[in-house]
Short mmCIF file of C-alpha atoms in Angstrom, two decimals:
data_model
loop_
_atom_site.label_atom_id
_atom_site.label_comp_id
_atom_site.label_asym_id
_atom_site.label_seq_id
_atom_site.Cartn_x
_atom_site.Cartn_y
_atom_site.Cartn_z
CA MET I 1 47.55 -10.56 -2.28
CA ARG I 2 50.07 -10.72 -5.11
CA VAL I 3 50.58 -13.90 -7.14
CA ILE I 4 53.29 -14.52 -9.73
CA ILE I 5 52.85 -17.25 -12.37
CA VAL I 6 55.84 -18.41 -14.40
CA GLY I 7 54.65 -20.20 -17.54
CA ALA I 8 51.86 -18.88 -19.76
CA GLY I 9 50.97 -22.17 -21.42
CA LYS I 10 47.68 -24.05 -21.09
CA VAL I 11 47.96 -24.59 -17.34
CA GLY I 12 49.18 -21.04 -16.74
CA PHE I 13 46.32 -19.59 -18.80
CA ALA I 14 43.69 -21.63 -16.93
CA LEU I 15 45.25 -20.70 -13.60
CA ALA I 16 45.28 -17.00 -14.54
CA ARG I 17 41.55 -17.21 -15.24
CA HIS I 18 40.89 -18.58 -11.74
CA ILE I 19 43.26 -16.21 -9.94
CA THR I 20 41.87 -13.04 -11.54
CA ARG I 21 38.36 -14.28 -10.76
CA GLU I 22 39.42 -14.58 -7.11
CA GLY I 23 40.47 -10.92 -7.17
CA TYR I 24 44.20 -11.35 -6.53
CA ASP I 25 46.91 -9.09 -7.98
CA LEU I 26 48.47 -11.22 -10.73
CA VAL I 27 51.80 -11.04 -12.59
CA VAL I 28 52.62 -13.50 -15.40
CA ILE I 29 56.11 -14.31 -16.75
CA ASP I 30 56.97 -16.26 -19.90
CA ARG I 31 59.80 -16.33 -22.43
CA LYS I 32 57.39 -15.98 -25.37
CA PRO I 33 55.87 -12.50 -25.92
CA GLU I 34 52.81 -13.87 -27.72
CA LYS I 35 51.88 -16.03 -24.73
CA VAL I 36 52.26 -13.13 -22.30
CA ASP I 37 50.14 -10.94 -24.59
CA ALA I 38 47.42 -13.61 -24.80
CA ILE I 39 47.02 -13.67 -21.01
CA THR I 40 47.26 -9.91 -20.43
CA ASP I 41 44.71 -9.33 -23.20
CA ALA I 42 42.31 -11.87 -21.69
CA PHE I 43 42.64 -10.99 -18.00
CA ASP I 44 43.30 -8.04 -15.70
CA CYS I 45 46.97 -8.73 -14.92
CA ASN I 46 50.53 -7.60 -15.65
CA GLY I 47 52.93 -9.55 -17.85
CA TYR I 48 56.68 -9.71 -18.32
CA VAL I 49 58.72 -11.44 -21.01
CA GLY I 50 61.79 -13.24 -19.72
CA ASN I 51 63.28 -16.00 -17.59
CA GLY I 52 61.31 -16.69 -14.41
CA CYS I 53 64.49 -17.88 -12.67
CA CYS I 54 66.22 -14.51 -13.15
CA THR I 55 66.34 -12.67 -9.81
CA GLU I 56 66.63 -9.28 -11.53
CA LEU I 57 63.38 -9.88 -13.42
CA LEU I 58 61.68 -11.25 -10.30
CA ARG I 59 62.56 -8.10 -8.38
CA LYS I 60 61.17 -6.03 -11.26
CA CYS I 61 57.92 -8.01 -10.97
CA GLY I 62 57.60 -7.15 -7.27
CA ILE I 63 58.81 -10.41 -5.77
CA ASP I 64 59.42 -8.68 -2.42
CA SER I 65 55.66 -8.14 -1.99
CA THR I 66 54.53 -11.47 -3.50
CA SER I 67 52.67 -13.99 -1.34
CA VAL I 68 52.35 -16.91 -3.78
CA PHE I 69 54.74 -17.95 -6.56
CA VAL I 70 53.58 -20.62 -9.04
CA ALA I 71 55.84 -22.17 -11.69
CA VAL I 72 53.96 -24.13 -14.37
CA THR I 73 56.28 -24.15 -17.40
CA LYS I 74 56.69 -27.34 -19.45
CA SER I 75 60.08 -27.99 -17.79
CA ASP I 76 60.03 -29.65 -14.36
CA GLU I 77 63.59 -28.51 -13.70
CA THR I 78 62.77 -24.89 -14.55
CA ASN I 79 59.76 -24.96 -12.23
CA ILE I 80 61.84 -26.31 -9.34
CA LEU I 81 64.64 -23.78 -9.91
CA CYS I 82 62.20 -20.86 -10.17
CA CYS I 83 60.53 -21.80 -6.89
CA SER I 84 63.88 -22.22 -5.16
CA ALA I 85 64.91 -18.72 -6.29
CA ALA I 86 61.57 -17.23 -5.23
CA LYS I 87 61.81 -18.82 -1.78
CA LYS I 88 65.33 -17.38 -1.34
CA LEU I 89 63.88 -13.96 -2.20
CA GLY I 90 61.31 -14.25 0.59
CA VAL I 91 58.08 -15.48 -1.03
CA LYS I 92 55.75 -17.06 1.54
CA ARG I 93 54.40 -19.88 -0.60
CA THR I 94 55.94 -21.56 -3.66
CA ILE I 95 54.12 -24.04 -5.91
CA ALA I 96 55.71 -26.05 -8.73
CA ALA I 97 54.26 -28.27 -11.45
CA VAL I 98 56.35 -31.45 -11.62
CA ARG I 99 55.09 -33.92 -14.21
CA GLY I 100 57.93 -36.39 -14.77
CA PRO I 101 57.51 -39.90 -13.33
CA GLU I 102 61.19 -39.83 -12.33
CA TYR I 103 60.38 -37.25 -9.63
CA GLU I 104 57.71 -39.40 -7.95
CA LYS I 105 60.17 -40.59 -5.27
CA GLU I 106 61.87 -37.21 -4.84
CA MET I 107 58.92 -35.20 -3.52
CA SER I 108 60.09 -34.95 0.10
CA PHE I 109 63.57 -33.85 -1.00
CA LEU I 110 62.11 -31.14 -3.25
CA THR I 111 59.93 -29.75 -0.49
CA ASP I 112 62.44 -30.09 2.37
CA LYS I 113 65.64 -28.98 0.64
CA LEU I 114 64.79 -26.93 -2.45
CA GLY I 115 62.14 -24.53 -1.18
CA VAL I 116 59.07 -25.88 -2.96
CA ASP I 117 56.08 -25.73 -0.59
CA LEU I 118 53.52 -27.50 -2.78
CA LEU I 119 54.12 -29.88 -5.68
CA ILE I 120 51.38 -30.51 -8.22
CA ASN I 121 51.39 -33.03 -11.04
CA PRO I 122 48.82 -31.97 -13.68
CA ASP I 123 49.35 -35.13 -15.73
CA ARG I 124 48.90 -37.52 -12.82
CA ALA I 125 45.86 -35.54 -11.60
CA ALA I 126 44.35 -35.75 -15.09
CA ALA I 127 45.00 -39.50 -15.20
CA GLU I 128 43.20 -39.99 -11.89
CA VAL I 129 40.21 -38.00 -13.16
CA GLY I 130 40.14 -40.09 -16.33
CA ILE I 131 40.17 -43.31 -14.30
CA LYS I 132 37.21 -42.07 -12.23
CA MET I 133 35.26 -41.31 -15.40
CA LEU I 134 35.70 -44.85 -16.70
CA ARG I 135 33.70 -46.26 -13.78
CA TYR I 136 30.46 -45.44 -15.62
CA ALA I 137 29.32 -45.35 -19.24
CA GLU I 138 27.11 -42.38 -18.35
CA THR I 139 28.33 -38.88 -17.45
CA VAL I 140 28.85 -38.99 -13.70
CA GLU I 141 31.07 -36.83 -11.52
CA ARG I 142 31.60 -38.36 -8.10
CA GLU I 143 33.73 -37.07 -5.23
CA MET I 144 34.17 -38.23 -1.65
CA PHE I 145 34.50 -36.40 1.65
CA GLY I 146 35.10 -37.57 5.21
CA ASN I 147 37.29 -40.55 4.24
CA GLY I 148 34.57 -41.85 1.94
CA ALA I 149 31.63 -41.45 4.34
CA VAL I 150 30.00 -38.74 2.20
CA HIS I 151 29.62 -38.80 -1.57
CA LEU I 152 28.77 -35.91 -3.87
CA SER I 153 27.71 -36.63 -7.45
CA THR I 154 26.66 -34.80 -10.59
CA VAL I 155 24.32 -36.63 -12.98
CA GLU I 156 22.14 -35.67 -15.93
CA ILE I 157 18.42 -36.47 -15.70
CA CYS I 158 17.06 -38.46 -18.65
CA GLY I 159 13.64 -37.80 -20.11
CA ASN I 160 12.37 -41.20 -18.95
CA GLY I 161 14.27 -41.12 -15.65
CA VAL I 162 12.48 -41.57 -12.33
CA LEU I 163 13.24 -37.99 -11.22
CA ALA I 164 12.03 -36.16 -14.34
CA GLY I 165 9.03 -34.04 -13.32
CA VAL I 166 9.48 -34.70 -9.58
CA LYS I 167 9.37 -31.80 -7.08
CA LEU I 168 12.14 -31.60 -4.50
CA PRO I 169 10.05 -32.57 -1.43
CA SER I 170 9.18 -35.88 -3.13
CA VAL I 171 12.70 -36.85 -4.23
CA GLN I 172 13.65 -38.94 -1.20
CA LYS I 173 10.35 -40.85 -1.33
CA VAL I 174 10.74 -41.60 -5.06
CA LEU I 175 14.31 -42.81 -4.59
CA ASP I 176 13.80 -44.47 -1.20
CA ALA I 177 17.11 -42.86 -0.25
CA LYS I 178 18.16 -39.90 1.87
CA ILE I 179 19.83 -37.42 -0.47
CA LEU I 180 20.03 -33.65 -0.72
CA ILE I 181 19.98 -31.90 -4.09
CA CYS I 182 22.47 -29.05 -3.70
CA ALA I 183 22.52 -27.41 -7.13
CA VAL I 184 20.92 -27.64 -10.56
CA ASP I 185 22.35 -26.75 -13.96
CA ARG I 186 19.45 -26.07 -16.33
CA GLY I 187 20.65 -25.17 -19.80
CA GLY I 188 23.76 -23.47 -18.42
CA ARG I 189 21.97 -21.59 -15.64
CA VAL I 190 23.22 -22.89 -12.30
CA PHE I 191 21.11 -22.33 -9.19
CA THR I 192 20.43 -23.62 -5.70
CA PRO I 193 16.93 -25.15 -5.80
CA SER I 194 14.13 -24.28 -3.39
CA GLY I 195 11.50 -26.61 -1.96
CA GLN I 196 9.01 -25.98 -4.76
CA ASP I 197 11.40 -26.49 -7.66
CA GLU I 198 10.75 -29.37 -10.03
CA ILE I 199 13.47 -31.49 -11.62
CA LYS I 200 13.24 -31.47 -15.40
CA ALA I 201 14.60 -33.73 -18.12
CA GLY I 202 18.03 -32.51 -19.19
CA ASP I 203 18.86 -30.99 -15.80
CA LYS I 204 22.24 -31.73 -14.30
CA ILE I 205 21.81 -32.16 -10.57
CA VAL I 206 24.46 -32.14 -7.85
CA PHE I 207 23.44 -34.16 -4.81
CA ALA I 208 24.95 -35.42 -1.56
CA ALA I 209 24.37 -38.75 0.18
CA SER I 210 26.02 -41.39 2.30
CA GLU I 211 27.86 -44.10 0.34
CA ALA I 212 24.97 -46.57 0.72
CA ASP I 213 22.31 -44.05 -0.33
CA MET I 214 24.47 -42.88 -3.22
CA GLU I 215 24.65 -46.43 -4.60
CA LYS I 216 20.90 -46.85 -4.15
CA THR I 217 20.23 -43.54 -5.94
CA LEU I 218 22.50 -44.30 -8.89
CA ASN I 219 20.86 -47.70 -9.30
CA LYS I 220 17.41 -46.06 -9.33
CA LEU I 221 18.68 -43.68 -12.00
CA ARG I 222 19.91 -46.73 -13.96
CA ILE I 223 23.51 -45.65 -13.63
CA THR I 224 25.53 -48.73 -12.79
CA GLU I 225 29.22 -49.24 -12.23
CA ARG I 226 30.73 -52.09 -14.20
CA ARG I 227 34.15 -53.49 -13.49
CA LEU I 228 36.75 -52.83 -16.15
CA LYS I 229 38.54 -55.86 -17.55
CA LYS I 230 40.50 -54.39 -20.47
CA ALA I 231 41.35 -50.82 -21.48
CA VAL I 232 43.04 -49.46 -24.59
CA ILE I 233 45.11 -46.31 -24.09
CA VAL I 234 46.20 -44.44 -27.21
CA GLY I 235 49.20 -42.26 -26.44
CA ALA I 236 52.26 -43.01 -24.30
CA SER I 237 52.17 -39.47 -22.92
CA ASN I 238 52.63 -38.74 -19.21
CA VAL I 239 48.85 -39.02 -18.80
CA GLY I 240 48.93 -42.38 -20.60
CA TYR I 241 51.85 -43.49 -18.42
CA TYR I 242 50.07 -42.69 -15.15
CA MET I 243 46.77 -44.22 -16.30
CA THR I 244 48.56 -47.43 -17.34
CA GLY I 245 50.16 -47.76 -13.92
CA ILE I 246 46.91 -47.17 -12.03
CA LEU I 247 44.92 -49.64 -14.14
CA LEU I 248 47.56 -52.39 -13.97
CA ARG I 249 47.74 -52.06 -10.18
CA ARG I 250 43.98 -52.67 -10.12
CA GLY I 251 44.35 -55.88 -12.10
CA ILE I 252 42.99 -54.49 -15.37
CA ARG I 253 44.55 -55.55 -18.67
CA VAL I 254 45.98 -52.59 -20.58
CA THR I 255 47.00 -52.11 -24.21
CA VAL I 256 48.98 -48.96 -25.03
CA ILE I 257 49.25 -47.74 -28.64
CA ASP I 258 51.81 -45.13 -29.68
CA SER I 259 53.51 -44.25 -32.96
CA ASP I 260 56.84 -43.40 -31.30
CA GLU I 261 59.09 -46.46 -31.04
CA VAL I 262 61.27 -44.96 -28.29
CA ARG I 263 58.27 -44.18 -26.09
CA CYS I 264 56.94 -47.69 -26.67
CA ARG I 265 60.21 -49.20 -25.45
CA GLN I 266 60.14 -46.95 -22.38
CA MET I 267 56.57 -48.01 -21.58
CA LEU I 268 57.48 -51.68 -22.00
CA ASN I 269 60.40 -51.28 -19.59
CA CYS I 270 58.16 -49.63 -17.01
CA PHE I 271 55.12 -51.87 -17.51
CA PRO I 272 56.15 -55.35 -18.72
CA LYS I 273 52.63 -56.66 -18.00
CA ALA I 274 51.04 -54.22 -20.45
CA ASP I 275 50.60 -54.90 -24.17
CA ILE I 276 52.55 -52.17 -25.96
CA VAL I 277 51.76 -51.63 -29.65
CA ASN I 278 53.93 -49.42 -31.86
CA GLY I 279 51.33 -48.06 -34.26
CA ASP I 280 49.11 -45.15 -35.28
CA GLY I 281 46.01 -44.64 -33.15
CA THR I 282 44.19 -43.15 -36.14
CA ASP I 283 44.70 -46.37 -38.16
CA SER I 284 41.18 -47.84 -38.31
CA GLU I 285 42.33 -51.42 -38.94
CA LEU I 286 44.70 -51.35 -35.97
CA MET I 287 42.06 -49.78 -33.72
CA GLU I 288 39.41 -52.32 -34.71
CA LYS I 289 41.81 -55.13 -33.84
CA GLU I 290 42.81 -53.70 -30.45
CA LEU I 291 39.33 -52.51 -29.39
CA LYS I 292 37.82 -55.99 -29.74
CA GLY I 293 37.04 -57.18 -26.24
CA ALA I 294 37.97 -53.84 -24.64
CA ASP I 295 35.63 -52.22 -22.10
CA ALA I 296 37.19 -48.78 -22.43
CA CYS I 297 39.27 -46.59 -24.72
CA VAL I 298 41.28 -43.56 -23.61
CA ALA I 299 42.62 -41.04 -26.14
CA ALA I 300 45.65 -39.58 -24.37
CA THR I 301 47.97 -38.33 -27.11
CA SER I 302 49.47 -34.84 -26.89
CA ARG I 303 47.23 -33.53 -29.72
CA ASP I 304 43.56 -32.65 -29.24
CA GLU I 305 42.81 -33.33 -32.92
CA GLU I 306 44.10 -36.90 -32.71
CA ASN I 307 42.19 -37.51 -29.49
CA LEU I 308 39.03 -36.21 -31.15
CA VAL I 309 39.37 -38.62 -34.09
CA ILE I 310 40.29 -41.59 -31.87
CA SER I 311 37.35 -40.99 -29.51
CA MET I 312 34.81 -40.68 -32.29
CA PHE I 313 36.12 -43.85 -33.95
CA ALA I 314 35.87 -45.76 -30.65
CA LYS I 315 32.31 -44.48 -30.29
CA SER I 316 31.39 -45.67 -33.79
CA PHE I 317 32.98 -49.04 -33.03
CA GLY I 318 30.65 -49.46 -30.04
CA THR I 319 33.11 -49.13 -27.16
CA SER I 320 30.99 -48.44 -24.08
CA ARG I 321 33.36 -46.25 -22.08
CA ILE I 322 35.48 -43.63 -23.82
CA ALA I 323 37.59 -40.87 -22.28
CA ALA I 324 39.62 -38.21 -24.07
CA VAL I 325 42.21 -35.64 -23.04
CA ILE I 326 40.93 -32.43 -24.64
CA ASN I 327 42.14 -28.91 -23.78
CA ASN I 328 40.16 -27.04 -26.44
CA ALA I 329 36.65 -26.18 -25.19
CA ASP I 330 35.22 -26.21 -28.74
CA TYR I 331 36.42 -29.78 -29.25
CA GLU I 332 34.96 -30.75 -25.89
CA THR I 333 31.53 -29.49 -26.98
CA MET I 334 31.84 -31.34 -30.29
CA LEU I 335 32.72 -34.63 -28.57
CA LYS I 336 29.87 -34.38 -26.09
CA LYS I 337 27.38 -33.74 -28.89
CA SER I 338 28.65 -36.88 -30.61
CA GLY I 339 28.01 -38.93 -27.46
CA VAL I 340 31.53 -39.01 -25.99
CA ASN I 341 30.80 -37.71 -22.50
CA HIS I 342 34.06 -38.37 -20.66
CA VAL I 343 36.34 -35.46 -21.52
CA PHE I 344 39.09 -34.18 -19.22
CA SER I 345 42.09 -31.86 -19.44
CA THR I 346 45.48 -31.45 -17.81
CA GLN I 347 44.97 -27.70 -17.54
CA ASP I 348 42.00 -27.69 -15.17
CA VAL I 349 42.22 -30.70 -12.89
CA ALA I 350 45.41 -29.65 -11.08
CA LEU I 351 44.16 -26.15 -10.29
CA VAL I 352 41.91 -26.99 -7.35
CA ASP I 353 44.79 -27.68 -4.96
CA ILE I 354 46.42 -24.37 -5.92
CA ILE I 355 43.21 -22.38 -5.43
CA LYS I 356 42.57 -24.06 -2.07
CA ASP I 357 46.13 -23.28 -0.98
CA MET I 358 45.81 -19.62 -2.00
CA ARG I 359 42.51 -19.18 -0.19
CA GLN I 360 43.95 -20.61 3.01
CA LEU I 361 46.96 -18.30 2.76
CA ALA I 362 44.81 -15.25 1.96
CA ASN I 363 42.55 -15.98 4.91
CA GLY I 364 45.25 -17.15 7.33
CA THR I 365 43.43 -20.45 7.92
CA TYR I 366 46.16 -23.08 7.52
CA GLU I 367 45.16 -25.85 9.94
CA THR I 368 43.10 -23.48 12.10
CA ASP I 369 39.45 -23.31 13.17
CA GLY I 370 37.29 -22.80 10.09
CA ALA I 371 40.02 -24.10 7.79
CA MET I 372 39.10 -25.56 4.42
CA LYS I 373 40.05 -29.25 4.46
CA TRP I 374 39.03 -30.25 0.94
CA LEU I 375 37.86 -28.43 -2.16
CA TYR I 376 36.32 -29.91 -5.30
CA THR I 377 34.86 -28.24 -8.36
CA LEU I 378 31.96 -29.80 -10.23
CA ASN I 379 30.10 -29.16 -13.46
CA SER I 380 33.10 -27.67 -15.30
CA GLY I 381 33.99 -25.47 -12.33
CA SER I 382 30.62 -23.71 -11.98
CA ILE I 383 29.91 -25.39 -8.63
CA GLU I 384 32.24 -25.71 -5.65
CA ALA I 385 32.03 -28.15 -2.77
CA ALA I 386 34.26 -27.65 0.25
CA GLU I 387 34.76 -29.42 3.57
CA PHE I 388 35.32 -27.21 6.63
CA GLU I 389 35.96 -27.90 10.29
CA VAL I 390 33.67 -25.81 12.51
CA GLY I 391 35.53 -23.61 14.99
CA THR I 392 34.34 -22.29 18.34
CA ASP I 393 33.73 -18.82 16.90
CA PHE I 394 31.32 -19.81 14.10
CA LYS I 395 28.33 -17.47 14.39
CA LEU I 396 25.62 -20.00 13.48
CA GLN I 397 26.68 -22.81 15.81
CA GLY I 398 23.87 -24.37 17.86
CA ILE I 399 21.07 -22.77 15.79
CA LEU I 400 18.52 -25.01 14.05
CA PHE I 401 18.60 -24.64 10.29
CA ARG I 402 14.87 -23.88 10.20
CA ASP I 403 15.29 -20.98 12.66
CA GLU I 404 14.86 -17.49 11.16
CA SER I 405 18.22 -16.43 12.58
CA PHE I 406 20.04 -19.15 10.59
CA LYS I 407 20.87 -17.25 7.41
CA LEU I 408 23.30 -18.19 4.66
CA LYS I 409 24.30 -16.18 1.59
CA SER I 410 22.24 -16.85 -1.52
CA GLY I 411 23.49 -19.73 -3.64
CA ILE I 412 25.14 -21.44 -0.65
CA LEU I 413 23.93 -24.59 1.03
CA ILE I 414 25.22 -26.77 3.87
CA ALA I 415 24.69 -30.29 2.56
CA VAL I 416 26.18 -32.63 5.15
CA ILE I 417 27.24 -32.56 8.79
CA MET I 418 29.84 -35.05 10.03
CA ARG I 419 30.04 -35.45 13.80
CA GLY I 420 32.30 -38.10 15.23
CA GLY I 421 31.56 -41.18 13.17
CA SER I 422 28.05 -40.14 12.13
CA VAL I 423 26.89 -38.55 8.88
CA GLU I 424 23.79 -36.35 8.70
CA ILE I 425 22.21 -35.10 5.50
CA ALA I 426 21.27 -31.56 6.51
CA GLY I 427 17.63 -30.62 7.08
CA GLY I 428 15.50 -28.15 8.99
CA ASN I 429 16.18 -29.80 12.36
CA SER I 430 19.95 -29.90 11.87
CA LYS I 431 22.39 -27.73 13.78
CA ILE I 432 26.15 -27.27 13.73
CA LEU I 433 28.45 -27.67 16.72
CA PRO I 434 32.16 -26.89 17.22
CA GLY I 435 34.30 -29.76 16.00
CA ASP I 436 31.82 -30.79 13.30
CA HIS I 437 32.94 -31.13 9.71
CA VAL I 438 30.48 -29.68 7.19
CA ILE I 439 30.20 -29.93 3.41
CA VAL I 440 29.33 -26.56 1.87
CA VAL I 441 28.13 -26.36 -1.74
CA SER I 442 28.17 -23.04 -3.57
CA ALA I 443 26.83 -22.13 -6.99
CA GLU I 444 27.48 -18.40 -6.75
CA HIS I 445 30.34 -17.56 -4.39
CA ARG I 446 34.03 -18.35 -3.96
CA ILE I 447 34.45 -19.31 -0.30
CA LEU I 448 37.62 -18.53 1.65
CA SER I 449 36.47 -19.70 5.07
CA LEU I 450 33.37 -20.91 6.87
CA ALA I 451 32.67 -17.36 8.03
CA ASP I 452 32.11 -16.39 4.39
CA ILE I 453 28.89 -18.40 4.11
CA VAL I 454 26.97 -16.41 6.76
CA GLY I 455 24.26 -14.17 5.29
#
């Protein structure tokens, strides 16, 4: 399956990494030769320098045999126009990055009239991830399936934690909660644990549970959610804009700091209930003043270096919850070593919807039996969790999990079965029936459809 990406910036580069890993035939277009060279040097793909809206160039790139066309330049208008041209030239699926808040109410028009099949907003997606991170002071990834009935979390095990040194068969007894540990990251090695594995201090574990058992487990691990009352956001970027709106709608007081007077006026017009401060987020006196009484600080400027400095200052000031927009992996490592655990990027968080869309197209499973309903990535993308609906042709239906004939590929685990209104954490006596929804966790494979998990 051929994929064309227009835009070789941060999002385009990250997307190229995922697409080449999936094994698709990739072509990248950008106006800047150095950006095209950077991607073609890093990945097995073809690159062209030019305007992605130009039909002559698109034909040269093989648009007539292209299945998916993705436009992720910095210009919303360019992305929309490129997708419209690609659709006119016969591409099956067009995807555009549209970041501007002014397009929020125009989504249906863009999809119905201008030939854009899927709209993604990397900045809004990043803002939503940042908001999730602020729920806890500790490093916790938490996603929901089945309209909130099933929760999947990633947590790091402390040396004095209740699970350090505990073998898997004893976990539920120690926690007094029904959970299933799906994957373990031990020093960068990710694996699906067996019954005799022991949890060690420093492990990152991915586990599934019902909402009630998830809360019980997090409490046992001394990870508690505290309600935010006041947040300081440094940077009136698009990410800062979206985060401000979300927090204000939840009744949380927000202070926004930005050095650009025009952006400050725009933020004040959009959010009159927010405190907007025209100032430098790296000014220690200003930051000390604004951070007093704040539960959280978000560094959301357009520069990684500024966000690094702001985050480390907030940490030294004693702010309990700190999140930073960082696109440089080296900076991310530096921040985490300094104790700033909540780091997110615009380049990665919006990619999951694109990858899910491509897999469905490649496998012909749009809204069919065995279709992927949801896809999440955890632990910096090394672990995938997907929700599937079980079709009538699934080979393992009706077979008990403990039966010898029930075989899955290595590194794959069925964590949860949802049947009607009930939720079952999978075990040896579980079985899958047509119409069930199942949560599949994989530490080794990229899954296109439910049939791919059968060993």
